[in-house]
Tab-separated table of C-alpha atoms in Angstrom:
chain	number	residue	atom	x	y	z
X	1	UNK	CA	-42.856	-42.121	-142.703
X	2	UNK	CA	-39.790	-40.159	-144.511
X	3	UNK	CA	-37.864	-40.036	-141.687
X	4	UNK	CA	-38.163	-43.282	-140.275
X	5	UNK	CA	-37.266	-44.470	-143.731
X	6	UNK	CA	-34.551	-42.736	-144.083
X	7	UNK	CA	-33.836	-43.306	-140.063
X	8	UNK	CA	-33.403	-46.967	-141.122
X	9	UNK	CA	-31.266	-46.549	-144.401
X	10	UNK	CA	-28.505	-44.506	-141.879
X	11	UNK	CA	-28.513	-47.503	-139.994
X	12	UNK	CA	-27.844	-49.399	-142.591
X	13	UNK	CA	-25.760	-47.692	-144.305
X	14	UNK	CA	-23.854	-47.736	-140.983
X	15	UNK	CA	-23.498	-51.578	-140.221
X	16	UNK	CA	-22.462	-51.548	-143.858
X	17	UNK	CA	-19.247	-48.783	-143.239
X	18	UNK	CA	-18.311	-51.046	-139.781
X	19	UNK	CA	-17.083	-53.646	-142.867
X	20	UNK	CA	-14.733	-50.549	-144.148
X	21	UNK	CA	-13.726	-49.596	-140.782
X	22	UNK	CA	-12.932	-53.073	-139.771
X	23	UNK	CA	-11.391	-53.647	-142.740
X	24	UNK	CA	-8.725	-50.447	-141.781
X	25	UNK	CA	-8.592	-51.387	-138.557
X	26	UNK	CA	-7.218	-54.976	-139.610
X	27	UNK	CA	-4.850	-53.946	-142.169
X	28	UNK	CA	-3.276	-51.354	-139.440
X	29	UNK	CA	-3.014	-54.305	-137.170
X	30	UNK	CA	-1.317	-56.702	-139.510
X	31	UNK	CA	0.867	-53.959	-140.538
X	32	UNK	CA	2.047	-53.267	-136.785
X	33	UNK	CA	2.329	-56.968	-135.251
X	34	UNK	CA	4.452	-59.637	-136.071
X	35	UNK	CA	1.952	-61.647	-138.018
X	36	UNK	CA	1.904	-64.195	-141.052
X	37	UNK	CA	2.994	-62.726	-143.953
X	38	UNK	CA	2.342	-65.516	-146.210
X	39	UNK	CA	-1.436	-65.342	-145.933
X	40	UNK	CA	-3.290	-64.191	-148.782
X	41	UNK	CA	-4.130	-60.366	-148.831
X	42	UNK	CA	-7.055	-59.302	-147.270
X	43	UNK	CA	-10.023	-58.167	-149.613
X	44	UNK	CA	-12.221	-55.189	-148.815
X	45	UNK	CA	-14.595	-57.149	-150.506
X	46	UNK	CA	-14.723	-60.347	-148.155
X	47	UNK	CA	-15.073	-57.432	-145.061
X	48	UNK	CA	-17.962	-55.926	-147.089
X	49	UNK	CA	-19.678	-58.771	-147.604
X	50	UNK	CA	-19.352	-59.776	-143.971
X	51	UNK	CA	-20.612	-56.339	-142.947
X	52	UNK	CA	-23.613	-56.856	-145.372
X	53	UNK	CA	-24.529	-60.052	-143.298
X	54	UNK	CA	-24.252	-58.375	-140.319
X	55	UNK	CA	-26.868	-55.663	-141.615
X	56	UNK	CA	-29.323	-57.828	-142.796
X	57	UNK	CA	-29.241	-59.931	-139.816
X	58	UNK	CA	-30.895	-57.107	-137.905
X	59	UNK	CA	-33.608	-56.181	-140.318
X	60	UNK	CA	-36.251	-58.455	-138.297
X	61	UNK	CA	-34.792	-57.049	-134.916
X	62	UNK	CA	-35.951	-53.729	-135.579
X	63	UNK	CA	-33.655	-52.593	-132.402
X	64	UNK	CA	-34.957	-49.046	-130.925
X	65	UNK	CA	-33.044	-46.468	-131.800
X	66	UNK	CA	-31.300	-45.925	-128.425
X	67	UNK	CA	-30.181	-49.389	-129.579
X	68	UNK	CA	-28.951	-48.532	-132.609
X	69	UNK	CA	-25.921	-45.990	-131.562
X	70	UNK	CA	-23.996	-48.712	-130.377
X	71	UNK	CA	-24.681	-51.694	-132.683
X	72	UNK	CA	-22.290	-49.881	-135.448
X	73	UNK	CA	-19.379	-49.748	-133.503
X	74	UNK	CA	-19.842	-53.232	-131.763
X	75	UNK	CA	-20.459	-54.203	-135.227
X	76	UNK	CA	-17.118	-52.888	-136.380
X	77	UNK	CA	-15.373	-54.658	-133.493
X	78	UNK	CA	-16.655	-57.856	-134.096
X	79	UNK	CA	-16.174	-58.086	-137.454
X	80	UNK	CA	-12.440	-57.173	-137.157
X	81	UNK	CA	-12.070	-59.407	-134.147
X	82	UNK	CA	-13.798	-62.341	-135.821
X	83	UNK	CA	-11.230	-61.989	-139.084
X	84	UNK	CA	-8.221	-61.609	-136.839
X	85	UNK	CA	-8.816	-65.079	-135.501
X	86	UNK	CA	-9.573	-66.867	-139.321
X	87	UNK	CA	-6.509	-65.457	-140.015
X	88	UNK	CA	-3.734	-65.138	-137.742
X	89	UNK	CA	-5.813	-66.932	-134.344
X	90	UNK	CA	-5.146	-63.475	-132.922
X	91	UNK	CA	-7.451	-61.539	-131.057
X	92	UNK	CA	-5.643	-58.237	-129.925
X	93	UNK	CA	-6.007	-56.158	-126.655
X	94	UNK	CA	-6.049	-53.441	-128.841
X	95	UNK	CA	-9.795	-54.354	-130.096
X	96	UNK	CA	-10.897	-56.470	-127.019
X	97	UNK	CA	-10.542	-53.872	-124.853
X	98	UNK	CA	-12.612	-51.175	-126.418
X	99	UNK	CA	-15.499	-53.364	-126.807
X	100	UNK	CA	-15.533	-54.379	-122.940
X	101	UNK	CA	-15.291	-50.679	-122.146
X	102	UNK	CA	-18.173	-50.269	-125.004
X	103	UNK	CA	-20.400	-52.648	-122.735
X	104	UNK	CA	-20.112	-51.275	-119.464
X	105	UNK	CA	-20.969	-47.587	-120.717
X	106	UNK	CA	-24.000	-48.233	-123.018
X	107	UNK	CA	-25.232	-50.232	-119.695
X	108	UNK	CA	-25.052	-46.829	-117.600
X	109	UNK	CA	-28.338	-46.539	-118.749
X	110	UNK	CA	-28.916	-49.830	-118.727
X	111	UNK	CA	-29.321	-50.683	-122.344
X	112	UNK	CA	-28.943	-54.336	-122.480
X	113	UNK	CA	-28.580	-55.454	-119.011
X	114	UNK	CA	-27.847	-53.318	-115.634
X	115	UNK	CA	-24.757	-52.002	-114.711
X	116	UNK	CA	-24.349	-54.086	-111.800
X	117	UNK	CA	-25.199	-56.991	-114.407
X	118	UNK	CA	-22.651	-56.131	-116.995
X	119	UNK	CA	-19.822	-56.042	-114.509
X	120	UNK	CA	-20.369	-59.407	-113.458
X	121	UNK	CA	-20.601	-60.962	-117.093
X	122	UNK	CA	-17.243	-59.342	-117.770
X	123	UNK	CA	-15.798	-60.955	-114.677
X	124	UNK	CA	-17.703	-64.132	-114.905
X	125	UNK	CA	-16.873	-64.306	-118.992
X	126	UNK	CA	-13.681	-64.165	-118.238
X	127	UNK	CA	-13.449	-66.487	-115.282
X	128	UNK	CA	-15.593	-69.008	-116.958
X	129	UNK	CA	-12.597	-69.701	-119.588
X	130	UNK	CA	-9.915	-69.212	-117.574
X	131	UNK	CA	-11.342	-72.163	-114.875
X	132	UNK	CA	-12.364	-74.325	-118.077
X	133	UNK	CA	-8.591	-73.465	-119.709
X	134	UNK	CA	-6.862	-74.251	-115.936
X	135	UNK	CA	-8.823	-77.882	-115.835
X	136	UNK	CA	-7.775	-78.770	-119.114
X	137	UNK	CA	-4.076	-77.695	-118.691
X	138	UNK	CA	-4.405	-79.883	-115.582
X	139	UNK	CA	-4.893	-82.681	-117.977
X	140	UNK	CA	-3.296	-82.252	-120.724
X	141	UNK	CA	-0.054	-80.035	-119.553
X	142	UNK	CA	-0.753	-77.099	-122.117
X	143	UNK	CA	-3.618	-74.330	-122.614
X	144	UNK	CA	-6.648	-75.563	-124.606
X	145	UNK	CA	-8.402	-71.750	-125.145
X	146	UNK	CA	-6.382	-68.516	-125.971
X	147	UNK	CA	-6.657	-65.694	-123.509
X	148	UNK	CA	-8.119	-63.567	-126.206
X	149	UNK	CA	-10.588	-65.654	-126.182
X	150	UNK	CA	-11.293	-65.087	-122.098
X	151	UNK	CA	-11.256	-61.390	-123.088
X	152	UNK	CA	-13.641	-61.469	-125.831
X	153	UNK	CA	-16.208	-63.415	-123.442
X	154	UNK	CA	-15.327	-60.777	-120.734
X	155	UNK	CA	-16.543	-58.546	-123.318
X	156	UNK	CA	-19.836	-59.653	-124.245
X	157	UNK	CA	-20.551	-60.388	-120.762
X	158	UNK	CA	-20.041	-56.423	-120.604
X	159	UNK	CA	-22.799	-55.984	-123.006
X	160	UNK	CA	-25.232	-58.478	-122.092
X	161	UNK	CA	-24.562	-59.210	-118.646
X	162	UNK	CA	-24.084	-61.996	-117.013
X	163	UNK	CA	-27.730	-63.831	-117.017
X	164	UNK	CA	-27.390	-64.353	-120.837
X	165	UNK	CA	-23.501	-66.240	-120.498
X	166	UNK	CA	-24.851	-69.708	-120.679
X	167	UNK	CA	-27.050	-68.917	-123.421
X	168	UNK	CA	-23.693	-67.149	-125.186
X	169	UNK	CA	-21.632	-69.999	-124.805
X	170	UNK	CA	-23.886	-72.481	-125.964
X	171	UNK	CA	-24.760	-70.829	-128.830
X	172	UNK	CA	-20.869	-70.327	-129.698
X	173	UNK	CA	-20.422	-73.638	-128.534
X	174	UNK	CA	-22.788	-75.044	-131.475
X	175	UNK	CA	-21.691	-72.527	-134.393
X	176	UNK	CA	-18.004	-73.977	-133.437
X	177	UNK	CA	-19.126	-77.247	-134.095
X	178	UNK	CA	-20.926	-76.450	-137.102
X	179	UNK	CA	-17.744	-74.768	-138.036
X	180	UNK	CA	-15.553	-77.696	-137.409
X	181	UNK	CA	-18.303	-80.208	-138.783
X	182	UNK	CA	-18.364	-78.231	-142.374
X	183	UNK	CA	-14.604	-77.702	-142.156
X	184	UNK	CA	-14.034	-81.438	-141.210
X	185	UNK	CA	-16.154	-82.787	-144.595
X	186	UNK	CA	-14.124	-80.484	-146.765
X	187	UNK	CA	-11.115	-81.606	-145.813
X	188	UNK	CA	-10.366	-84.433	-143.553
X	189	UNK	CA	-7.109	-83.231	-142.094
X	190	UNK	CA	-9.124	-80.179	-140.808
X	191	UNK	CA	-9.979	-82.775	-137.780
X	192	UNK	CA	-6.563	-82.307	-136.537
X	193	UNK	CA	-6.159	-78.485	-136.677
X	194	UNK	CA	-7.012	-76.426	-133.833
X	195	UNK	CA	-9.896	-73.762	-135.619
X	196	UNK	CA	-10.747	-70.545	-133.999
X	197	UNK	CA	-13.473	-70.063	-131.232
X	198	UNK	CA	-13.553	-66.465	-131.076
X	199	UNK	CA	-15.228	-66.368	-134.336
X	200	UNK	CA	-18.328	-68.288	-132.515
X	201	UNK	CA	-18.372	-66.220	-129.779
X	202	UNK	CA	-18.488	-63.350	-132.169
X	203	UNK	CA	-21.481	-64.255	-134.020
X	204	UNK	CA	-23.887	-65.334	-130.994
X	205	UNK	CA	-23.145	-62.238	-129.128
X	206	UNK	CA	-24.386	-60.451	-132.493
X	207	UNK	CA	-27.088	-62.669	-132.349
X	208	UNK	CA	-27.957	-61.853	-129.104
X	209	UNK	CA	-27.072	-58.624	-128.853
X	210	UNK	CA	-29.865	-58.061	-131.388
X	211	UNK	CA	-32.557	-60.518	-129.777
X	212	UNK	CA	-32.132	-58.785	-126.339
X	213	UNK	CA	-32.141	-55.313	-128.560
X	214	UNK	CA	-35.133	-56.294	-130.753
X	215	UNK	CA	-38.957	-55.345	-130.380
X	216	UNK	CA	-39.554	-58.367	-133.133
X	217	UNK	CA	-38.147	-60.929	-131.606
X	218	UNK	CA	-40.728	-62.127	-129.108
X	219	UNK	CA	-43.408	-62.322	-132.037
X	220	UNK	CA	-40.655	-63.765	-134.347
X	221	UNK	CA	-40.068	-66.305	-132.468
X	222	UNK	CA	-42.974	-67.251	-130.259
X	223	UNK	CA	-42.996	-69.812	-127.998
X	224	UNK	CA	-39.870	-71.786	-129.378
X	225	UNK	CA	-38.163	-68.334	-128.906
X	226	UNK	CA	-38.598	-68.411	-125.070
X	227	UNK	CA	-38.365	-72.107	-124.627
X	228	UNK	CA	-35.259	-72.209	-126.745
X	229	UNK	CA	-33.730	-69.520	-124.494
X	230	UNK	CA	-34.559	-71.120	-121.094
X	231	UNK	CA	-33.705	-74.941	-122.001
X	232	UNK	CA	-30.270	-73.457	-123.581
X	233	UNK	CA	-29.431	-71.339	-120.526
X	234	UNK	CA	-30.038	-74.444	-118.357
X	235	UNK	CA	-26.563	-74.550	-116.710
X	236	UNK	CA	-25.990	-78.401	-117.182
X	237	UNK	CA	-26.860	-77.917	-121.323
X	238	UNK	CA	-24.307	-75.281	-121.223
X	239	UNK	CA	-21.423	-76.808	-119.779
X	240	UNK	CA	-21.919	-79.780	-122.045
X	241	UNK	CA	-22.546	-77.530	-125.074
X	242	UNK	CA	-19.332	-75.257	-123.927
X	243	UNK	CA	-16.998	-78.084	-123.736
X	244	UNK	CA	-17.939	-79.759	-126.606
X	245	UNK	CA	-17.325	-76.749	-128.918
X	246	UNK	CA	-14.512	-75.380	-127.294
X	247	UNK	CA	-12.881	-79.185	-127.938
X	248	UNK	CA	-13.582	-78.453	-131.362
X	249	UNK	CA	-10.893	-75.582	-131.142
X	250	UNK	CA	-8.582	-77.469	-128.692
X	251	UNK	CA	-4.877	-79.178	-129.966
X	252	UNK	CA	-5.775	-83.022	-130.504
């Protein structure tokens, strides 16, 4: 009982350090790129508050502890990744590409998905965008999504293969509307300003990375777990639920 109590405060304590980490990680970034410099200086406080909500969303996971190796530094990743885009709508090669590369090794044992799997999200992820980006610069003579944003999806296609994309993108798709909903009654000019997607995408491959990683989630969830999951991975819901949060991010 010691052990696996102390087993579980590591991992904790872990998810908590990704905040620090990502917080160095950022700061490095900012430092080396031609970014903003009149946005406000970042806290380690708002990072270590973020990391805190990343650790308690896993506490009714319960991931196995194969499982729990690489949630830290995917963790880490997405938190600096999702803070990048708030702040400069930047999401680097520099932290993109470690995660994909993350994804396709922890599925050589085939942790989340298969390996055959995971190389198909990451191509499929990034397709996906890149067709949806190409038929709306057809239309409107000018990119809609960022290509750090087809990279991002490449990665979490890496991780969870490519079965759970629709389910990824529609669950992006509806924290982007949320996102532009609460943004939009703050302040009404908010409507015209593009917002970030990659934060979205960030937070339901979290969310899934966990379900898919989880022993609770079946008996959390129930029956609206797996009925949620099939009627959202419907293809038709997700293309609807895609393009309508990705148009919250798109120029007016």
């Amino acid at each position: 009982m010691f052990l696996f109590s102390l087993w579980h405060a590591l991992f904790f304590t872990a998810l908590l350090s990704a905040g620090m980490v990502a917080f160095a990680l950022i700061t490095r970034l900012e430092r080396t790129a031609a970014v903003r410099a009149s946005l406000p200086r970042l806290r380690r406080r708002s990072l270590l508050l973020t990391a805190l909500g990343v650790a308690l969303a896993t506490l009714p996971f319960d991931p196995p502890a194969a499982h729990r190796l690489w949630l830290p530094p995917a963790a880490t990743l997405l938190i600096a990744l999702a803070w990048l885009d708030w702040r400069h709508r930047w999401l680097p090669d520099r932290l993109t590409q470690p995660l994909l590369w993350g994804g396709l090794l922890c599925n050589l044992d085939a942790r989340w998905a298969p390996l055959d799997d995971a190389v198909i999200g990451a191509a499929a992820g990034y397709g996906a965008l890149w067709l949806l980006n190409a038929l709306y610069r057809q239309l409107r003579r000018r990119n809609g999504i960022g290509q750090g944003d087809f990279k991002l999806l490449a990665a979490l296609g890496a991780w969870l293969g490519w079965t759970m994309l629709p389910l990824l993108v529609c669950l992006a798709a509806m924290f982007g509307l949320g996102m532009a909903l609460a943004r939009g009654l703050r302040n009404r000019r908010a409507w015209r300003t593009p917002q970030p997607f990659g934060i979205a995408l960030a937070a339901a491959g979290w969310l899934l990375l966990l379900m898919n990683a989880g022993q609770n989630a079946p008996a959390l969830f129930g029956e609206f777990f797996s009925v949620s999951i099939s009627r959202l991975s419907n293809p038709a819901t997700s293309a609807v639920l895609a393009v309508a949060g990705l148009a919250s991010g798109w120029k007016p």
